[in-house]
Structure formats: structure tokens, C-alpha cells
mmCIF file of N, CA and C in Angstrom:
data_model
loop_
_atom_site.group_PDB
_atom_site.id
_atom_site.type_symbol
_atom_site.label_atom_id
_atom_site.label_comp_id
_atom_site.label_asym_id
_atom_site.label_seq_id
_atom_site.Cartn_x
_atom_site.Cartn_y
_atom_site.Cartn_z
ATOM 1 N N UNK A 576 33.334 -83.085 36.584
ATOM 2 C CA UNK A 576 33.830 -81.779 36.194
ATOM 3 C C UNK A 576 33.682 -80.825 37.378
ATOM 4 N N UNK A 577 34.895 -80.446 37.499
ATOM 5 C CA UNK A 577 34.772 -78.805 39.071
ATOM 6 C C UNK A 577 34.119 -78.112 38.544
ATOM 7 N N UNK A 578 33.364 -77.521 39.187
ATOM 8 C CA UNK A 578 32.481 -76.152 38.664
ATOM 9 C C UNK A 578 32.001 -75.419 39.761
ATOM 10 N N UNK A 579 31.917 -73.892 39.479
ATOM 11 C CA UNK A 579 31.547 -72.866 40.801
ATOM 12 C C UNK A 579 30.661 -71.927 40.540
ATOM 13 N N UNK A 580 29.366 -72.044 40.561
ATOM 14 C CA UNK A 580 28.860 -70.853 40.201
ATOM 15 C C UNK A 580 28.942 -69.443 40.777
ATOM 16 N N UNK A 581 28.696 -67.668 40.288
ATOM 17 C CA UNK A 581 29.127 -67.012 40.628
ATOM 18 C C UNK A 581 27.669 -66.112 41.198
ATOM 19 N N UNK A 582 27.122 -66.095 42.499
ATOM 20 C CA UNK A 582 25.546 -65.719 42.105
ATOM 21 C C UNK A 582 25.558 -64.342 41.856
ATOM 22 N N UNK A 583 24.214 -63.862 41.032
ATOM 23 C CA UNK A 583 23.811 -62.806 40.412
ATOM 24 C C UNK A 583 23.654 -61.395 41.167
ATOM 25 N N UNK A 584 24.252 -60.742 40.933
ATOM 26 C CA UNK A 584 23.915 -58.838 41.725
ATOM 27 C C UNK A 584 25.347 -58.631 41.567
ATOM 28 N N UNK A 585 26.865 -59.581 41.748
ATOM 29 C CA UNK A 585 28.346 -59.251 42.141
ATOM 30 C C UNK A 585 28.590 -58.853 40.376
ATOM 31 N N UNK A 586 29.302 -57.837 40.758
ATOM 32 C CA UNK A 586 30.283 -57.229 39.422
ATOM 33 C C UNK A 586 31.291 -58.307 39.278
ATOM 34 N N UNK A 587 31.256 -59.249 37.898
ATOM 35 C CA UNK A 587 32.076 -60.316 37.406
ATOM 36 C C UNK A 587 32.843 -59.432 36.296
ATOM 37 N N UNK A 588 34.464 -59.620 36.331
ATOM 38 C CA UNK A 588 35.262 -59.241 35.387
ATOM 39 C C UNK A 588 35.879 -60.247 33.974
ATOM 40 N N UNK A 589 35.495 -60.889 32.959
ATOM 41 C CA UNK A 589 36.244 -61.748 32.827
ATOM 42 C C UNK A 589 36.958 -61.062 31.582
ATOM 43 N N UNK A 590 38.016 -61.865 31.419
ATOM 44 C CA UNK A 590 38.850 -61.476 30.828
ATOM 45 C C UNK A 590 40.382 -62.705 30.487
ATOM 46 N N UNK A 591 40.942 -62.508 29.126
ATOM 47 C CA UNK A 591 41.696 -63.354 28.624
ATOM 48 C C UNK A 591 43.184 -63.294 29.533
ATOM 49 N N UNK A 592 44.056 -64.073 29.894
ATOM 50 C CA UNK A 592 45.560 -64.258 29.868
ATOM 51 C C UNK A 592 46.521 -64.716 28.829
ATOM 52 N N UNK A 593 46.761 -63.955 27.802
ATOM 53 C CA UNK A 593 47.178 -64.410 26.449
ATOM 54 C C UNK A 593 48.401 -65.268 27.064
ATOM 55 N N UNK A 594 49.167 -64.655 28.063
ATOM 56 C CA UNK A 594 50.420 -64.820 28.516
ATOM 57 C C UNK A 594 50.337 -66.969 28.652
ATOM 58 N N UNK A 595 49.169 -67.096 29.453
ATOM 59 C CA UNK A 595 49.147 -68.675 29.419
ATOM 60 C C UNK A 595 48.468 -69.188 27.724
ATOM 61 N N UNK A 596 47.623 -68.509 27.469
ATOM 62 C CA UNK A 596 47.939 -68.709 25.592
ATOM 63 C C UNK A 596 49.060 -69.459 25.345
ATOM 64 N N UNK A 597 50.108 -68.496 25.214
ATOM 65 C CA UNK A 597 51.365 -68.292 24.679
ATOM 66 C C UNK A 597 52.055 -69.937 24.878
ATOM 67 N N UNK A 598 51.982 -69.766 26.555
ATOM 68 C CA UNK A 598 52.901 -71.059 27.216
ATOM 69 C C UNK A 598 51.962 -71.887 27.223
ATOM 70 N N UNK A 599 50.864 -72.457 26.487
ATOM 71 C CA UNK A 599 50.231 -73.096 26.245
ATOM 72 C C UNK A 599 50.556 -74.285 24.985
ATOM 73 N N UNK A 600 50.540 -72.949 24.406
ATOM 74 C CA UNK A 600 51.047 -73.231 22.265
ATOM 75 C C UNK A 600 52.651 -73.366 22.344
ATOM 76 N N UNK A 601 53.229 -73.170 23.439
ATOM 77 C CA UNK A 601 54.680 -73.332 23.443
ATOM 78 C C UNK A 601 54.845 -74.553 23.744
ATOM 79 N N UNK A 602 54.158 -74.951 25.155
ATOM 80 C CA UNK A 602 54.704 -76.240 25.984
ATOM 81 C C UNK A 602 53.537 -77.529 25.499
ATOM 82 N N UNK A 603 52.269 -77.060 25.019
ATOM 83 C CA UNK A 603 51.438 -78.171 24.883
ATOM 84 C C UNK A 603 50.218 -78.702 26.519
ATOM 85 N N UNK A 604 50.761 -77.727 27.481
ATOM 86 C CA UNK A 604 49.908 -77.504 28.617
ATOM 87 C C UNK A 604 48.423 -77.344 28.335
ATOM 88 N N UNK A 605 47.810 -77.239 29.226
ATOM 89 C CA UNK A 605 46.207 -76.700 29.581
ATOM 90 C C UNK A 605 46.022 -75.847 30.605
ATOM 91 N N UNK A 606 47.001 -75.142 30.788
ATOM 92 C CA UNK A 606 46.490 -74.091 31.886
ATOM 93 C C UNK A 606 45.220 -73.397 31.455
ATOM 94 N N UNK A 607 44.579 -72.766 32.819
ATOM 95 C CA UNK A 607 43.272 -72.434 32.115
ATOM 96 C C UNK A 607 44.003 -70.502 31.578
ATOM 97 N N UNK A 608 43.045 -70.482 30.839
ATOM 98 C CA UNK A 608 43.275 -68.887 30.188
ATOM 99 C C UNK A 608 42.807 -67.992 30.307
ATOM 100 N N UNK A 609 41.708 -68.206 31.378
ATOM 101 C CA UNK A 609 40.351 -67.165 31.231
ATOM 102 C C UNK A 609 40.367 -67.063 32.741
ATOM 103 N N UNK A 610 39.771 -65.378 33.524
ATOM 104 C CA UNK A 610 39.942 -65.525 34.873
ATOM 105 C C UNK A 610 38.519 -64.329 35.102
ATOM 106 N N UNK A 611 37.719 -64.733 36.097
ATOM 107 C CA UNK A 611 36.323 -64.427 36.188
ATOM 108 C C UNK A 611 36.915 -63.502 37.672
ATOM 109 N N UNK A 612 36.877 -62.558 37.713
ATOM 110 C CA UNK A 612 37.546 -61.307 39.051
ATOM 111 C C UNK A 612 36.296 -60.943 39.426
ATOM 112 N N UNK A 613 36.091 -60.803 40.550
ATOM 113 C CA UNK A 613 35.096 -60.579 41.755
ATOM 114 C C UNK A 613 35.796 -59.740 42.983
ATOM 115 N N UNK A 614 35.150 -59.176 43.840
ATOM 116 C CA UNK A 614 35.588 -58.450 44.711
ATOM 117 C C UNK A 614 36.193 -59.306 45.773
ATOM 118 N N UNK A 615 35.683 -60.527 45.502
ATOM 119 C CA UNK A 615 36.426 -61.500 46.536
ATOM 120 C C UNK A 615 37.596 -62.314 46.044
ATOM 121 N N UNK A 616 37.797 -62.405 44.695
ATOM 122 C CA UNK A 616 38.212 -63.729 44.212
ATOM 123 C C UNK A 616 38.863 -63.664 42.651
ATOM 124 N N UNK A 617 39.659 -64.586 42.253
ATOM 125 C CA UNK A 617 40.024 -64.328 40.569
ATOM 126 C C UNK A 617 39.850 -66.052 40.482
ATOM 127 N N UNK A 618 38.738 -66.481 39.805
ATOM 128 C CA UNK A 618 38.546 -67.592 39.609
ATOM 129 C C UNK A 618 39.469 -68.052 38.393
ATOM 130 N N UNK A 619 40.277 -68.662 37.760
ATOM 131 C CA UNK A 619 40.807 -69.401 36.732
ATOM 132 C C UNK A 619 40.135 -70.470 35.883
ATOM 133 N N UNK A 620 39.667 -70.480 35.102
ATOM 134 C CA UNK A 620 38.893 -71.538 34.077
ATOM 135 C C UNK A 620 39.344 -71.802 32.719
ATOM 136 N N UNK A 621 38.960 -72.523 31.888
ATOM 137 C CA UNK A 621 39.385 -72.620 30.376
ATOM 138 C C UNK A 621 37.817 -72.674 29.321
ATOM 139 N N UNK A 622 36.644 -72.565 30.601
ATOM 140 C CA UNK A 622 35.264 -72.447 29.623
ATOM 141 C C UNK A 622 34.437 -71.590 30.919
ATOM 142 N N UNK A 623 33.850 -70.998 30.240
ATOM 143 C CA UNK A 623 33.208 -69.622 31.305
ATOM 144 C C UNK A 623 31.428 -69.770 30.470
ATOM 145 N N UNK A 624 30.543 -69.884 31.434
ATOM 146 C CA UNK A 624 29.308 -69.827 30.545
ATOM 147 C C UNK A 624 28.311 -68.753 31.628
ATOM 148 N N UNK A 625 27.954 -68.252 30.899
ATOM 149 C CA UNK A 625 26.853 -66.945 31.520
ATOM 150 C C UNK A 625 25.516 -67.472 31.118
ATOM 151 N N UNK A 626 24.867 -67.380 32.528
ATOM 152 C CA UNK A 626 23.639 -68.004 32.639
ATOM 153 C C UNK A 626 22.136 -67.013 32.631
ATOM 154 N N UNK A 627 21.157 -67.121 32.515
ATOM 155 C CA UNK A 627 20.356 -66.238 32.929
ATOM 156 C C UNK A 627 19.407 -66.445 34.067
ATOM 157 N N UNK A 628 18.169 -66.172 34.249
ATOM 158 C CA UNK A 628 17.724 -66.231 35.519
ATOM 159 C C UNK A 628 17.044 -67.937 35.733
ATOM 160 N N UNK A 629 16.905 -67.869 34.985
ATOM 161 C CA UNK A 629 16.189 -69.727 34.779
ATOM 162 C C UNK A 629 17.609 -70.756 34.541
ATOM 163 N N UNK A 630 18.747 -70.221 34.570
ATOM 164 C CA UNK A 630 19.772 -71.070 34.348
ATOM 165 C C UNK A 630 20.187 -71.831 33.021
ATOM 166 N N UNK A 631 19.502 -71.006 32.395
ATOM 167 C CA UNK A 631 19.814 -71.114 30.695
ATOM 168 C C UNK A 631 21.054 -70.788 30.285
ATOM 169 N N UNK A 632 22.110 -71.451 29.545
ATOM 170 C CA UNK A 632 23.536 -71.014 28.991
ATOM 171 C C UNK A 632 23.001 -69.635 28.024
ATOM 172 N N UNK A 633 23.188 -68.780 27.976
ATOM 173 C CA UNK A 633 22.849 -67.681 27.063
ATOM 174 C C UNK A 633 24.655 -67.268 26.448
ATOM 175 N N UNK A 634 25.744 -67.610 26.814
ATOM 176 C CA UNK A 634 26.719 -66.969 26.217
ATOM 177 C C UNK A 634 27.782 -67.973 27.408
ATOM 178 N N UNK A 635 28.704 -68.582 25.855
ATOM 179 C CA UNK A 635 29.714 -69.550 26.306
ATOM 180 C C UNK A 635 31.093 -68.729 25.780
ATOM 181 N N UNK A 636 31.934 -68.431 26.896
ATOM 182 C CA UNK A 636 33.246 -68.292 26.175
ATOM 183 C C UNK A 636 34.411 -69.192 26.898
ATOM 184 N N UNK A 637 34.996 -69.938 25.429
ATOM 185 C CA UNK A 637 35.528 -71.427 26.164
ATOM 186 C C UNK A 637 36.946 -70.808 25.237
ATOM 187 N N UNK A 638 38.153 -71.734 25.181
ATOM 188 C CA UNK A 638 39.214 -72.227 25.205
ATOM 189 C C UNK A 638 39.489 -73.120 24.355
ATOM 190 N N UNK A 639 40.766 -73.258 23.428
ATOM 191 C CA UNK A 639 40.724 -74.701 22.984
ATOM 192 C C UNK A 639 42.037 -74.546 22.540
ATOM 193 N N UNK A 640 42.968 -75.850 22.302
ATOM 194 C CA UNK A 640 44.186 -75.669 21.664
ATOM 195 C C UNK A 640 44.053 -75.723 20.270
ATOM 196 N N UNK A 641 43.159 -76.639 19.852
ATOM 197 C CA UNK A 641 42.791 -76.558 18.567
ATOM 198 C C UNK A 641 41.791 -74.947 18.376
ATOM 199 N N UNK A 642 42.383 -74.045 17.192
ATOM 200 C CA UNK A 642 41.942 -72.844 17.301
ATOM 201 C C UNK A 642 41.476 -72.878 15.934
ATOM 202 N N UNK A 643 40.316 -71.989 15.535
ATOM 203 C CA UNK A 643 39.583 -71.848 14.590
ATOM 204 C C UNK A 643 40.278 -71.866 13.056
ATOM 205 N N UNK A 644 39.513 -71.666 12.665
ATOM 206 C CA UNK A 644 39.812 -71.788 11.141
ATOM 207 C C UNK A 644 40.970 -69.813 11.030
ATOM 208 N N UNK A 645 39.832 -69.234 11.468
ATOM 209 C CA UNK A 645 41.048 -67.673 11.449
ATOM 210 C C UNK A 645 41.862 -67.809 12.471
ATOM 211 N N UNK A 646 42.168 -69.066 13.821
ATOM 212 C CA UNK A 646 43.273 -68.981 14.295
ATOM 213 C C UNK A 646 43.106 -68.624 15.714
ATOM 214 N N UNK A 647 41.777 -67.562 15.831
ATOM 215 C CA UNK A 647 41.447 -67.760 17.425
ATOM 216 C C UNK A 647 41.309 -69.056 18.054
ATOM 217 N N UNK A 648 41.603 -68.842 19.135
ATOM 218 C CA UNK A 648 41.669 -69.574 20.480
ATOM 219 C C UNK A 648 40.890 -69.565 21.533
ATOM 220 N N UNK A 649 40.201 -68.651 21.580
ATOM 221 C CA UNK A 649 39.282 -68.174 22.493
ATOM 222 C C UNK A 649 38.438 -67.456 21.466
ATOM 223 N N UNK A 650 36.697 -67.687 21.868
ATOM 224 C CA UNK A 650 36.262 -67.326 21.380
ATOM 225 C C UNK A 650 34.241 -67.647 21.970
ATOM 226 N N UNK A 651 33.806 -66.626 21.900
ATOM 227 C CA UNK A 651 32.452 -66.567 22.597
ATOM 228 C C UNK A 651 31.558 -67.105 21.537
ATOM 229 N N UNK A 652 30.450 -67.887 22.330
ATOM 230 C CA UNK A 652 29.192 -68.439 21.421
ATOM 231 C C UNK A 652 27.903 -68.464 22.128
ATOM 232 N N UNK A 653 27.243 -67.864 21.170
ATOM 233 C CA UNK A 653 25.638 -67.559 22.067
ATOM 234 C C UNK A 653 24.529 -67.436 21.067
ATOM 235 N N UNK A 654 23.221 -68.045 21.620
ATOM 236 C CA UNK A 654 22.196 -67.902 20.746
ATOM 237 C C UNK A 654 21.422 -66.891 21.053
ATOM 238 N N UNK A 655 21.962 -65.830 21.970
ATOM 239 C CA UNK A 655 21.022 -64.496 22.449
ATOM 240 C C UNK A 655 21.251 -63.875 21.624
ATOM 241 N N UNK A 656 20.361 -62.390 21.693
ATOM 242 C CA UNK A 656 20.350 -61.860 20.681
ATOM 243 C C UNK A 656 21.480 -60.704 21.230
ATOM 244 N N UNK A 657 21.619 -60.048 20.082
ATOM 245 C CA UNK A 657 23.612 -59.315 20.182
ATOM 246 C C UNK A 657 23.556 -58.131 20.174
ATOM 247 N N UNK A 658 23.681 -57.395 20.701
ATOM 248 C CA UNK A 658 23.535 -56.046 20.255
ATOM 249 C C UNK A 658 24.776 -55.156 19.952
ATOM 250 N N UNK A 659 25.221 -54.483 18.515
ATOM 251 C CA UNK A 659 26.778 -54.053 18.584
ATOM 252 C C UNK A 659 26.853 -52.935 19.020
ATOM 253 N N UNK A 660 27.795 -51.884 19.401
ATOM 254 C CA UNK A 660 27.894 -50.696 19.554
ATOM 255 C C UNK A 660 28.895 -50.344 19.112
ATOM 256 N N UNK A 661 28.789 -48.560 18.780
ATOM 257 C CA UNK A 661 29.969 -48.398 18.091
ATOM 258 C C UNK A 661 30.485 -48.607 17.026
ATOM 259 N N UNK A 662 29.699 -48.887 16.191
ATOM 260 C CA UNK A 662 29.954 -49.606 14.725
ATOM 261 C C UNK A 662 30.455 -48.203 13.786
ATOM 262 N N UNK A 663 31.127 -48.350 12.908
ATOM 263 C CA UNK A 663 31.384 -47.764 11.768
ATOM 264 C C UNK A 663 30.156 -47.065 11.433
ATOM 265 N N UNK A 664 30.100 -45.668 11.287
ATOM 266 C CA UNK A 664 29.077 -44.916 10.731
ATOM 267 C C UNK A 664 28.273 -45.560 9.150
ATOM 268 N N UNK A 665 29.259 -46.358 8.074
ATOM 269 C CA UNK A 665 28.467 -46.684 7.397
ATOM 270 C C UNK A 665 27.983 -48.562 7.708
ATOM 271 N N UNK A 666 28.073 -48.849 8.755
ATOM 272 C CA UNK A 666 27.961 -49.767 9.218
ATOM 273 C C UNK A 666 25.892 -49.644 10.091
ATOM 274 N N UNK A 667 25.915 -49.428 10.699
ATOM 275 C CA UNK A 667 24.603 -49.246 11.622
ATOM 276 C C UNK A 667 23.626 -48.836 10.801
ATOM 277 N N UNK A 668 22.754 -50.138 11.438
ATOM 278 C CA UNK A 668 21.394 -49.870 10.886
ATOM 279 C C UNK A 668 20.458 -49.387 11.910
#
């Protein structure tokens, strides 16, 4: 498996390309969907995992053609703890 790690202190952007989504679910491809932007670089991937200082996975956001039960396609998974913001006033505890 290629893999690149990104080291720690650089401002990482990541963020979805629905657009290869799209031509994904159209053509049956694997382009990757997800692109990790750095001041140097726009890395392209289809699974992105954020590590912490010991190199622990703390937060996976991967890709799949097969998409969830509600239909996402992308979608983040982590056993850290979450913190929301912004919630609905009768929402926050």
C-alpha cells in the first residue's frame, strides 16, 4: 500500500471532491476523493487517517463505493472523544 505521512506543526486542509464522487458512481472508477492541501502540495487519497503523537489512528476518514445504510460515501470514524459546537440551543448540554 503507497502511503505518505504529513509531519506535525504544517496547516493540513482536507476536504471532499464530490465532483470524482459523482464520476465515480457514474463510471464505476476509484479515483481517490479526498485531497489533504498543504502549503506545498494537494495530496489525493481515498482513506485519510489522523494520527496523534505516539502514532495512534485517532480519526479515519475513508471512501467507499459501497455507501452506508443513509447513503454516505464518505464518512469519518474515531474512538476520540468529540467535541460538538454550535449545536441547537435546545440541544447542548
Amino acid at each position: 500500500m503507497k502511503y505518505k505521512t504529513l509531519r506535525q506543526g504544517i496547516m493540513k486542509r482536507i476536504h471532499v471532491n464530490q465532483h470524482e464522487i459523482r464520476h465515480n458512481t457514474k463510471t464505476g472508477d476509484n479515483r481517490p476523493v479526498l485531497t489533504c492541501k498543504t502549503s506545498s502540495a494537494n495530496d489525493k487519497a481515498n482513506t485519510i487517517q489522523v494520527l496523534d503523537d505516539e502514532d495512534n489512528v485517532v480519526l479515519t476518514l475513508g471512501y467507499s463505493d459501497n455507501p452506508l445504510a443513509c447513503g454516505a460515501r464518505v464518512w469519518i470514524e474515531t474512538k476520540s472523544k468529540v467535541k460538538l459546537l454550535n449545536l441547537e440551543e435546545d440541544e447542548c448540554q
